[in-house]
Coordinates of C-alpha atoms and ligand atoms in Angstrom, one line a residue:
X285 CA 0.0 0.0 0.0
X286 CA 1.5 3.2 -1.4
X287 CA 1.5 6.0 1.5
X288 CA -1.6 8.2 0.2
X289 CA -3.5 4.7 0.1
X290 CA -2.7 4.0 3.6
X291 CA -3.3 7.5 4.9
X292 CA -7.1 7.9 3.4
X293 CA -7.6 4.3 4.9
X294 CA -6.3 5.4 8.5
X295 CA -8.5 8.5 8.1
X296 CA -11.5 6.8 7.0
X297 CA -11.0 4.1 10.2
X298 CA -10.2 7.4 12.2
X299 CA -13.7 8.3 11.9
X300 CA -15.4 5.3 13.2
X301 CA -14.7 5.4 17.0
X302 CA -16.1 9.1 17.2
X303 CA -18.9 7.6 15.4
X304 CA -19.5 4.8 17.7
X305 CA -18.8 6.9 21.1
X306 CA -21.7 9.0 20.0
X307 CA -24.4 6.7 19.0
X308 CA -25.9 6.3 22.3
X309 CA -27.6 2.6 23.2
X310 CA -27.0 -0.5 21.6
X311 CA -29.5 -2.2 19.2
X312 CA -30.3 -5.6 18.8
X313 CA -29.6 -6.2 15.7
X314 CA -27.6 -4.1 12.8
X315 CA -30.7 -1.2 12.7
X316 CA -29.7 -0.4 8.4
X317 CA -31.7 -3.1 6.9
X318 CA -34.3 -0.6 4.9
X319 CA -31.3 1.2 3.7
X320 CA -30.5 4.6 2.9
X321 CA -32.0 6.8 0.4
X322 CA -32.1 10.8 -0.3
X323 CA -34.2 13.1 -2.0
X324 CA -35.8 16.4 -2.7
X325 CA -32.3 18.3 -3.6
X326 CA -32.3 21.9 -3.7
X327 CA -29.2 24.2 -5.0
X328 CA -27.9 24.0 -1.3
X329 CA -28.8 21.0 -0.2
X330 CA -31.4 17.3 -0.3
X331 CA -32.8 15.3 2.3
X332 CA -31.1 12.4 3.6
X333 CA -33.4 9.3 4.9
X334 CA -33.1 6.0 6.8
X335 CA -35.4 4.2 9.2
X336 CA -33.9 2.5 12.0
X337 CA -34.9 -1.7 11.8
X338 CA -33.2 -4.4 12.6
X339 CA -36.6 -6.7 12.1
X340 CA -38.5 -5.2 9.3
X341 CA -41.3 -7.5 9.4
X342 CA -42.0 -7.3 12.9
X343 CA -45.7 -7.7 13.0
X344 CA -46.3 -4.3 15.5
X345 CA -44.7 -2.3 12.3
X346 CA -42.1 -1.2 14.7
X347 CA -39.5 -2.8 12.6
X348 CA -38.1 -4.7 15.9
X349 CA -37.5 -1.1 17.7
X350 CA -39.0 -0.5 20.9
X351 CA -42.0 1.6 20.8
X352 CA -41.6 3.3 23.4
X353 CA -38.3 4.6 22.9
X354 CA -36.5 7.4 20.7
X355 CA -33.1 6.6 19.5
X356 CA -29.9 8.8 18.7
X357 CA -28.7 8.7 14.8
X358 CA -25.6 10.4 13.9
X359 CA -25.4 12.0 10.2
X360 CA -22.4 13.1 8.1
X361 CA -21.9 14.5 4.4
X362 CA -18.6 14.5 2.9
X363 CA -17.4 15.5 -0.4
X364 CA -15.7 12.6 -1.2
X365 CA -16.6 8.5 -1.0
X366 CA -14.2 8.1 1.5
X367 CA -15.6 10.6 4.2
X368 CA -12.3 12.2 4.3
X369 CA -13.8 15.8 3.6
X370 CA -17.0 15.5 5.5
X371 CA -18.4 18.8 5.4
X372 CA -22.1 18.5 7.4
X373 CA -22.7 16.0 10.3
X374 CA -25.2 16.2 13.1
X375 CA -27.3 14.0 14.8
X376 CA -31.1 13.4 14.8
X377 CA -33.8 11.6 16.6
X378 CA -35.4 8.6 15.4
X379 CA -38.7 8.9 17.1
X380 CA -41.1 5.4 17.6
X381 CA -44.2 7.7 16.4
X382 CA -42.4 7.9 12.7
X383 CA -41.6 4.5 12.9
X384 CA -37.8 5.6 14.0
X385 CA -37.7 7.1 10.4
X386 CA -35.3 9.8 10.0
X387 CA -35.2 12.9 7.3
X388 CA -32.7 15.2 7.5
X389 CA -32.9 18.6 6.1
X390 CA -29.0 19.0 4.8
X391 CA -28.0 22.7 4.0
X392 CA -25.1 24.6 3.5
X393 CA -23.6 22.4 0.6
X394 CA -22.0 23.7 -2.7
X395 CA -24.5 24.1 -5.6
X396 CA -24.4 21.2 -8.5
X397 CA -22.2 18.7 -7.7
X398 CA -21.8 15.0 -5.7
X399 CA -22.5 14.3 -1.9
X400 CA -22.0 11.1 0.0
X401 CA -24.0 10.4 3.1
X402 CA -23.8 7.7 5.7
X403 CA -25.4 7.3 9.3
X404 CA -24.4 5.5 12.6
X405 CA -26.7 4.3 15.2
X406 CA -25.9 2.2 18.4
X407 CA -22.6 1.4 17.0
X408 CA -23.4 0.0 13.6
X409 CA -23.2 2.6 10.2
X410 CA -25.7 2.3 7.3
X411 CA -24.6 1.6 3.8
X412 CA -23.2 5.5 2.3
X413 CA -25.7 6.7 0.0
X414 CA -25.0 9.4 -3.0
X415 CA -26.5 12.9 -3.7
X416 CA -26.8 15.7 -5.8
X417 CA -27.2 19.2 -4.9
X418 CA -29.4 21.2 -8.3
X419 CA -27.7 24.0 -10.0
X420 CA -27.7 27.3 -8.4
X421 CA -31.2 29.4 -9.6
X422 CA -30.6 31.1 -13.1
X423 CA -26.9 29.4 -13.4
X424 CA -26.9 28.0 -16.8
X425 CA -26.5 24.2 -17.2
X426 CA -25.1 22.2 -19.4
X427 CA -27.4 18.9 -19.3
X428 CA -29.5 16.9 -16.5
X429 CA -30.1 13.4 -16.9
X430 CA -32.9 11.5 -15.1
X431 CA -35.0 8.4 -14.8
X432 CA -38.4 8.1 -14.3
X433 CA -39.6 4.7 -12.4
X434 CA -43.0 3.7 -12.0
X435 CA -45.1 0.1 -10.7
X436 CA -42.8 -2.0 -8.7
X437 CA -45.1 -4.4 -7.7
X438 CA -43.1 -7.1 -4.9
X439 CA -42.3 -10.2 -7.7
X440 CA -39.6 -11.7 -6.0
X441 CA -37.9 -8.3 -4.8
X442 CA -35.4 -9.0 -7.6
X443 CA -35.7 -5.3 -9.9
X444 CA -33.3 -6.3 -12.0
X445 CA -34.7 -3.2 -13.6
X446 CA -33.3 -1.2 -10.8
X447 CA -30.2 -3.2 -10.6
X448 CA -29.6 -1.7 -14.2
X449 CA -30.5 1.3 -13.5
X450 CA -28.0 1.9 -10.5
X451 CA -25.1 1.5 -13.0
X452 CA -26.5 4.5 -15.2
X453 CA -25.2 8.1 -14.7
X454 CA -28.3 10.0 -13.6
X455 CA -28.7 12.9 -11.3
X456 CA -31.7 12.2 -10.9
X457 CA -35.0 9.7 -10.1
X458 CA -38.2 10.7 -10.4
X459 CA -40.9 7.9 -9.5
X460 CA -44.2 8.3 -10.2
X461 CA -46.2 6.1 -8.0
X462 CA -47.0 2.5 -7.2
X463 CA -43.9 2.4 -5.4
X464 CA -45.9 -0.9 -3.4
X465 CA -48.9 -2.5 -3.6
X466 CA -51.5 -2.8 -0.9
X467 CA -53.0 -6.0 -0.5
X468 CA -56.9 -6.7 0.8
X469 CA -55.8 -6.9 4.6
X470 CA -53.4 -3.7 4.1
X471 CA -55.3 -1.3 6.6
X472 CA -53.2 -0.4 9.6
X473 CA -50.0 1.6 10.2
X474 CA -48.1 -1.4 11.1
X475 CA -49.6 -3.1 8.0
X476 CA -48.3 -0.4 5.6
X477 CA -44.8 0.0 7.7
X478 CA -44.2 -4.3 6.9
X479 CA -44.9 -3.6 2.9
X480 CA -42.4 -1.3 3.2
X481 CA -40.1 -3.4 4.9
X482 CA -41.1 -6.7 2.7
X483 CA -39.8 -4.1 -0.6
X484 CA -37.1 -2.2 0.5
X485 CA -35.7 -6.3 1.7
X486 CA -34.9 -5.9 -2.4
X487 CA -30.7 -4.8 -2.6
X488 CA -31.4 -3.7 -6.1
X489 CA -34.2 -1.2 -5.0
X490 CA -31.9 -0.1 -1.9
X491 CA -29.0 0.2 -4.1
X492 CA -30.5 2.3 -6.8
X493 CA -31.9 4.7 -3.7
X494 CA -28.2 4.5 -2.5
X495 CA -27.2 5.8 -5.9
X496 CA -29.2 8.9 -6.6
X497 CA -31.7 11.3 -5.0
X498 CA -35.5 10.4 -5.8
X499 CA -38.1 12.4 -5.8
X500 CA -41.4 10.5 -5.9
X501 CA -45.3 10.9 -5.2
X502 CA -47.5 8.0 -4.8
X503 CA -50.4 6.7 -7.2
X504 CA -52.9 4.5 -5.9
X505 CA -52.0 1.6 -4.8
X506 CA -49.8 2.9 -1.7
X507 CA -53.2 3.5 -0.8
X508 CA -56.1 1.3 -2.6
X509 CA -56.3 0.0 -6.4
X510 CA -57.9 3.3 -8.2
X511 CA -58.8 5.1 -4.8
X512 CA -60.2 8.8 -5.3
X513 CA -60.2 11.5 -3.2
X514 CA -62.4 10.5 -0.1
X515 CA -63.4 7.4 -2.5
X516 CA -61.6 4.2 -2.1
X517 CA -62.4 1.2 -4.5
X518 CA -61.7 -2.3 -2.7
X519 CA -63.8 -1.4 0.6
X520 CA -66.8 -1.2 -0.9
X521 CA -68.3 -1.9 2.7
X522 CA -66.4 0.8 4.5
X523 CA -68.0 4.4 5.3
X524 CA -65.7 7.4 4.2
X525 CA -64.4 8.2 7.6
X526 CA -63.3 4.4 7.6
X527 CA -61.3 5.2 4.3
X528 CA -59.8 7.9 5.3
X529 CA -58.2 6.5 8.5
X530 CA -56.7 4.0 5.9
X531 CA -55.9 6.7 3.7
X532 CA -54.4 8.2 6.7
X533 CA -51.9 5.2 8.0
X534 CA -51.4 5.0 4.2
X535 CA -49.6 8.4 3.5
X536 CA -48.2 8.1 6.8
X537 CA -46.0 4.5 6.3
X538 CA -45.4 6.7 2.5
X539 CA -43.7 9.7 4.3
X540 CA -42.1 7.1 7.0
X541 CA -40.2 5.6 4.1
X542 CA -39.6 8.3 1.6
X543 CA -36.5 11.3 1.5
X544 CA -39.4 13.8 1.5
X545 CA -38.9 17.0 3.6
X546 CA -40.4 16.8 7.0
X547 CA -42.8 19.9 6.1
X548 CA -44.7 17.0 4.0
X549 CA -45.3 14.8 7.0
X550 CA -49.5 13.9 6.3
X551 CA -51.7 15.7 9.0
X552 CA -54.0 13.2 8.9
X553 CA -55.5 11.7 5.3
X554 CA -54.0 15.1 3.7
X555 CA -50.5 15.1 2.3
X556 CA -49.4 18.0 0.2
X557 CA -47.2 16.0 -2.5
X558 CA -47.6 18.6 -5.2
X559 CA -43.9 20.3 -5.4
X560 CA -41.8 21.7 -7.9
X561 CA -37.7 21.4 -8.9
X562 CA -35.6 24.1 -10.6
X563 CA -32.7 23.0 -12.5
X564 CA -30.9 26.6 -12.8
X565 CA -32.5 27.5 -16.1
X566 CA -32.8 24.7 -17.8
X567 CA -35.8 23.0 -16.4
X568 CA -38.5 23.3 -14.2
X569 CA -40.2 19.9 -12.5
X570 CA -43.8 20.3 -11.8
X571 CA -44.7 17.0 -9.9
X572 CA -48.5 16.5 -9.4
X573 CA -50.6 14.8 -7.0
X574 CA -53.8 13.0 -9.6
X575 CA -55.1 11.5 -6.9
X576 CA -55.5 12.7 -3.4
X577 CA -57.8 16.1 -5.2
X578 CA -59.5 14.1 -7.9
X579 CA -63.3 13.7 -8.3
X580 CA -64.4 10.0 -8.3
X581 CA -64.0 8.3 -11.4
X582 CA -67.8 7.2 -13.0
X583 CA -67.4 3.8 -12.7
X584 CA -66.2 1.0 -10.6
X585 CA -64.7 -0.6 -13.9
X586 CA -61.3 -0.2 -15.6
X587 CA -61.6 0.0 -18.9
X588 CA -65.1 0.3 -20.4
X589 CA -67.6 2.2 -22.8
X590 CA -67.4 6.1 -22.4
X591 CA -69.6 6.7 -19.4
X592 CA -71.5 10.6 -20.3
X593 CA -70.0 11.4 -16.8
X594 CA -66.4 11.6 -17.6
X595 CA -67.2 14.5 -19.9
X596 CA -69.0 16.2 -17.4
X597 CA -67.3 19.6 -17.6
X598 CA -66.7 20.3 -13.6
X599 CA -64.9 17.3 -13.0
X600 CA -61.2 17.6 -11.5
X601 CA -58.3 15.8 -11.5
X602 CA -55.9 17.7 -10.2
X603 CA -58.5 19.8 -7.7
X604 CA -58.4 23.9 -7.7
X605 CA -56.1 24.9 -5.8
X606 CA -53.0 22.3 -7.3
X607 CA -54.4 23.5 -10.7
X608 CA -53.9 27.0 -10.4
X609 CA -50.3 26.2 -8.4
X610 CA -49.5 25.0 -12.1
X611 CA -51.2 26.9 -14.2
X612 CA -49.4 29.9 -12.4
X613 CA -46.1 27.8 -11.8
X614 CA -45.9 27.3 -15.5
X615 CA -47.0 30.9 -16.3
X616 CA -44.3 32.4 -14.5
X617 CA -41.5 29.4 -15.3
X618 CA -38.4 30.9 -17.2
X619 CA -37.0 27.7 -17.9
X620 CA -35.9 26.4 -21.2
X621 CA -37.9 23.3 -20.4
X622 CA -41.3 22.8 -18.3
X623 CA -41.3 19.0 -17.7
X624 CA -44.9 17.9 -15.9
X625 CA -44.7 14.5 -13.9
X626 CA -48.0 13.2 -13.1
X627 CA -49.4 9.7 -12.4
X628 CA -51.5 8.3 -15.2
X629 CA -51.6 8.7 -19.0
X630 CA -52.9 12.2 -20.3
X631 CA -53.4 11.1 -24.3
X632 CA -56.9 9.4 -25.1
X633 CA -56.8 6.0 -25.7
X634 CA -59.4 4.2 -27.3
X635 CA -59.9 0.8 -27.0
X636 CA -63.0 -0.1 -29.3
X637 CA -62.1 -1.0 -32.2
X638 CA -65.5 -0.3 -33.9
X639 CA -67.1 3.1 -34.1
X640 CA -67.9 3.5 -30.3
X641 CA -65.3 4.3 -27.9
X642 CA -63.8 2.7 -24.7
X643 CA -61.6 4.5 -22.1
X644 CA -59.8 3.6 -18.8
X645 CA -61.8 6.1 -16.3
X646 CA -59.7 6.1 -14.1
X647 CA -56.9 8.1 -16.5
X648 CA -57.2 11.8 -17.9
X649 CA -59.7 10.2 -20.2
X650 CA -62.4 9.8 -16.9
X651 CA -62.2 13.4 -16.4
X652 CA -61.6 14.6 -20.3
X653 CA -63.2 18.4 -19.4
X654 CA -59.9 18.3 -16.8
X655 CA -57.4 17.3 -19.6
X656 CA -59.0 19.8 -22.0
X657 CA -58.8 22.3 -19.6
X658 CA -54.5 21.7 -19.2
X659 CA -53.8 21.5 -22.8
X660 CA -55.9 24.2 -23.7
X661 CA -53.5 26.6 -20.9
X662 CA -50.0 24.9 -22.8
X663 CA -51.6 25.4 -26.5
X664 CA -52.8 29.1 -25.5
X665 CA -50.3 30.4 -22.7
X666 CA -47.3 28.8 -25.0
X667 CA -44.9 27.9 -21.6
X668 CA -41.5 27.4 -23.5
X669 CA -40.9 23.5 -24.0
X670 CA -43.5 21.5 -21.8
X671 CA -43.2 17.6 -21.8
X672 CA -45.7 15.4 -20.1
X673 CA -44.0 12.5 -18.0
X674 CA -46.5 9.9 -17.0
X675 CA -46.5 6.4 -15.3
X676 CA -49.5 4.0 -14.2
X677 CA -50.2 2.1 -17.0
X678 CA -47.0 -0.5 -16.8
X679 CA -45.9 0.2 -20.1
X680 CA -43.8 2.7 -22.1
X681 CA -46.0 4.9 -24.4
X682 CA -44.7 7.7 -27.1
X683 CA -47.7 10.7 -27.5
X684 CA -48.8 13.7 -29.3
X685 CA -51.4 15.3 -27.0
X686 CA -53.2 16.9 -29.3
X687 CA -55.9 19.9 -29.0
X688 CA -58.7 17.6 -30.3
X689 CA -58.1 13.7 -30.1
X690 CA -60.8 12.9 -32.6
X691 CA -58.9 14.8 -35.0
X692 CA -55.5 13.6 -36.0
X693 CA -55.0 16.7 -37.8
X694 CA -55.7 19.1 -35.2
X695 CA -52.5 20.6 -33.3
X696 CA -49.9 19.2 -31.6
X697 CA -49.5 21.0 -28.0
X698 CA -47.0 18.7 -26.3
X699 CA -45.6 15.8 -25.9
X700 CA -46.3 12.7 -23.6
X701 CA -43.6 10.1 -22.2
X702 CA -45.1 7.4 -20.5
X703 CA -42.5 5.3 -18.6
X704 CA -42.9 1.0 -18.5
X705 CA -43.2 -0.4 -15.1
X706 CA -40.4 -1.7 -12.8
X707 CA -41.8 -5.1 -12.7
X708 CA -45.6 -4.7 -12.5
X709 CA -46.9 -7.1 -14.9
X710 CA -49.5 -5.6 -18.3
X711 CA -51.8 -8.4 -19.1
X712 CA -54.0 -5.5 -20.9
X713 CA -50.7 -4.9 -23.2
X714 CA -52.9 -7.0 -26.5
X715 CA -55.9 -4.7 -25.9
X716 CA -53.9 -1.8 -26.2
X717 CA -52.0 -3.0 -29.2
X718 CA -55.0 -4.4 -30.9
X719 CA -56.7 -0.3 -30.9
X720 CA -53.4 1.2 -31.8
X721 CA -54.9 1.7 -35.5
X722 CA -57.8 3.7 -33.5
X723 CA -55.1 5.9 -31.5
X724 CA -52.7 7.9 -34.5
X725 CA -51.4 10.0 -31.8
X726 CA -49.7 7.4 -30.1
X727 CA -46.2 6.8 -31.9
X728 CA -44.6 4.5 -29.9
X729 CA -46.1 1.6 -27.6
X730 CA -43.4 -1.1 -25.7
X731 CA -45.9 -3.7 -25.1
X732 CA -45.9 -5.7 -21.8
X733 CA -42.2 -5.5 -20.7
X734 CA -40.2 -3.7 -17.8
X735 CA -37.8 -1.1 -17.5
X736 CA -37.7 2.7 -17.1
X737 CA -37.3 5.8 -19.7
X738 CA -34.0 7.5 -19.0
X739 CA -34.1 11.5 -20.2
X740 CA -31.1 13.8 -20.9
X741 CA -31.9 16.9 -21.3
X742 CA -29.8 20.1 -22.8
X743 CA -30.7 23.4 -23.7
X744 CA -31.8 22.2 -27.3
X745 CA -32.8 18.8 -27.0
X746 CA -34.5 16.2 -24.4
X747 CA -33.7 12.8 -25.4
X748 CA -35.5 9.8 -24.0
X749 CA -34.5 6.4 -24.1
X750 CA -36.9 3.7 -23.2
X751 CA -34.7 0.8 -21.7
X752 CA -36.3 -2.6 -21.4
X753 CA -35.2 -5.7 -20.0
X754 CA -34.6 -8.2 -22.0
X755 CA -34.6 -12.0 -20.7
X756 CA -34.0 -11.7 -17.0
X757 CA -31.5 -9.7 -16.5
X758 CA -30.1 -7.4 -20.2
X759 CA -31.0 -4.2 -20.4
X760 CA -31.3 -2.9 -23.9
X761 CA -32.5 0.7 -25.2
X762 CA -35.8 -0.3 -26.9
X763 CA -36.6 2.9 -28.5
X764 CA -35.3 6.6 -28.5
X765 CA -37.3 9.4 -29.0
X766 CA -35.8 13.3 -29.2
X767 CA -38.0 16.5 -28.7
X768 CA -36.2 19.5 -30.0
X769 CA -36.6 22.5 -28.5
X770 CA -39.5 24.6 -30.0
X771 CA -41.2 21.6 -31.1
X772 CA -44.3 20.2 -29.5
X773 CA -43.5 16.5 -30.6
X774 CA -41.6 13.4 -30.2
X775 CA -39.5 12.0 -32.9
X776 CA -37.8 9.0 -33.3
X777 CA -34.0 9.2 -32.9
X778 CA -31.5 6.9 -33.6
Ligands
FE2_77 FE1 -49.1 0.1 -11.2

């Protein structure tokens, strides 16, 4: 060992005795097992998460802490891998009413560039985890590169999908819901804390958290399949109040498990998800919440005739106020790009073949006066180079949203990138592909396979790459699709 080798090493060992002299108690076991995970970066900072549980499946949900016990957790940031330059540390409480969840606010760091991250409790330190600060407001930047994740339904807890997607160079995640799936007897705090536990149990899903900052908002099923507002599906039987104490434990095990800020801890059933990220001036995020302010869909079933409700001209998706925070966000945005991240698919689709017409309700198409309402704000208020990044629907999709859908010649106003699930499965994939002659606007469809859409994006181009798996475990770029700047459509790239 060369003498720089061996001096980083004894100053990395250095560290751990200050470490383990401040960590307070022992635990029973090694308290890491969830991982680590960090999110909602800012030009000076992100949030750094990790829930202390030695026994994730613990059936009180207490992840095999005691509950009535806080515990000590000691933080540091460092500039490089090896925590020789650590430049933030502090220590935090991991609190049994949180489920000893943790979420640092981090400040103070350097604009645009790499973190690492680590924590210590009773003696034992968590896996390090990697971060990004954003660029500094207005500072121009040469490109951003993201995923977006959606659907990670538990099959085995293998992701090979994230496993591949750890090995990219992102700066970014952004998921877009169905990060787990409730099951019938899902109904308690302690119920939604062991789903948690059973999923983050996958290395691949804890390494690719590990590897970059997320940013995520949930879909339906961290709550119920379809759920609505006040409106759940699967309880048929239980009163509203009933719902929402399930909608409640719901968004609570969510924010237990998530890098979110602690300002977006759930009072209650509410949970203000809807957020926005500015990448100095290149792009601005808008990340909505389609379900929590949504009207009920008209009907219980998925994908059926066009019920006269779901163009009923007051229905909401998005609810008032969140529509006006992006109406206005957007009008004021002086971003090169405006990218809006939302949950399910905002394009028609139309799944009789014949002369009548079929919709999923529970998509834009359930509340069409809703999606009118959006595009008719991009095609009219012009905000400079909005994309439309979607999820929910387990399988990657190309669009032109266009100002009239029964009119293929009518304008383009944007485009629509609809990321393929993780590993949710899409048995409705030959429906789709049998009514693609009924759909022109759709230009791309990836059938029923799993993967993710990684962007880059640069002052005159976002490129998107939809990368499937292919057999078990090879990843392969599918498709690529390019929007330049100025342009309201996808084309394909090579
Ligand atoms: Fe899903």
């Amino acid at each position: 060992m060369d003498r720089g080798r061996f001096l980083r090493a004894a100053g990395a060992l250095a560290l751990l005795p200050v470490l383990v002299r401040c960590g307070g108690e022992r635990l029973p076991d090694y308290p890491f097992r969830l991982g680590v995970a960090s999110g909602e970066p800012s030009p000076d900072g992100f949030v750094i998460w990790t829930r202390l549980a030695p026994d994730p499946l613990a059936p009180d949900g207490l992840g095999g802490m005691p509950e009535d016990a806080e515990h000590a957790v000691r933080w540091e940031v460092s500039e490089d891998e090896g925590f020789r330059r650590v430049v933030r540390a502090g220590r935090a409480e991991a609190r049994p009413e949180l489920g000893h969840s943790v979420h640092v606010e981090v400040g103070g760091l350097r604009s645009g560039r790499w973190y690492w991250y680590r924590f210590e409790a009773g003696g034992e330190v968590s896996p390090v985890g990697r971060a990004r600060t954003l660029p500094a407001p207005g500072e121009a930047v040469g490109s951003l590169s993201f995923a977006l994740a959606s659907c990670q339904d538990w099959a085995g807890g293998d992701y090979p999908a994230y496993r591949r997607m750890a090995g990219e160079e992102l700066d970014l995640v952004v998921h877009l819901g169905d990060y787990v799936y409730e099951e019938e007897d899902t109904r308690t705090l302690a119920d939604f804390r062991r789903l948690y536990g059973l999923y983050k149990s996958a290395p691949a899903l804890r390494e690719a958290h590990a590897a970059f900052p997320f940013v995520a908002v949930p879909d339906d099923h961290e709550v119920d399949n379809d759920w609505a507002g006040p409106y759940p599906e699967d309880y048929p039987e239980l009163g509203r109040e009933e719902f929402l104490r399930i909608r409640a434990a719901a968004f609570q095990a969510y924010y237990e498990h998530m890098p979110l800020r602690p300002s977006s801890l759930p009072r209650g059933p509410r949970m203000r998800l809807h957020r926005r990220l500015r990448f100095g001036g290149l792009a601005e995020l808008h990340l909505l919440d389609t379900r929590q302010h949504r009207d009920d869909q008209p009907t219980g079933r998925l994908i059926a005739p066009r019920r006269p409700e779901a163009l009923e001209p007051g229905r909401s998706m998005l609810g008032e106020e969140q529509r006006r925070w992006l109406f206005s966000g957007l009008r004021r945005s002086r971003a090169r790009w405006n990218l809006i991240a939302q949950q399910t698919m905002l394009a028609r689709y139309d799944y009789d073949t014949g002369p009548g017409v079929s919709v999923n309700h529970d998509q834009w198409d359930g509340y069409a006066a809703a999606r009118r309402r959006l595009l008719g704000f991009l095609r009219e208020r012009r905000p400079s180079g909005p994309v439309v990044l979607s999820g929910d629907w387990h399988a990657g999709f190309v669009n032109d949203l266009k100002a009239d859908f029964r009119d293929p010649a009518s304008q383009t106003v944007a485009p629509e990138i609809v990321t393929p699930s993780i590993s949710s499965g899409c048995p409705w994939a030959d429906r789709v592909e049998r009514a693609l002659g009924e759909n022109p606007h759709v230009k791309y469809f990836g059938g029923d396979r799993r993967g993710y859409v990684r962007c880059s994006l640069q002052e005159g181009l976002l490129r998107a790459d939809f990368r499937l798996l292919e057999g078990p475990e090879r990843m392969v770029t599918a498709s690529s699709w390019a929007v330049e700047a100025g342009s309201p459509e996808a084309r394909r790239a090579f």
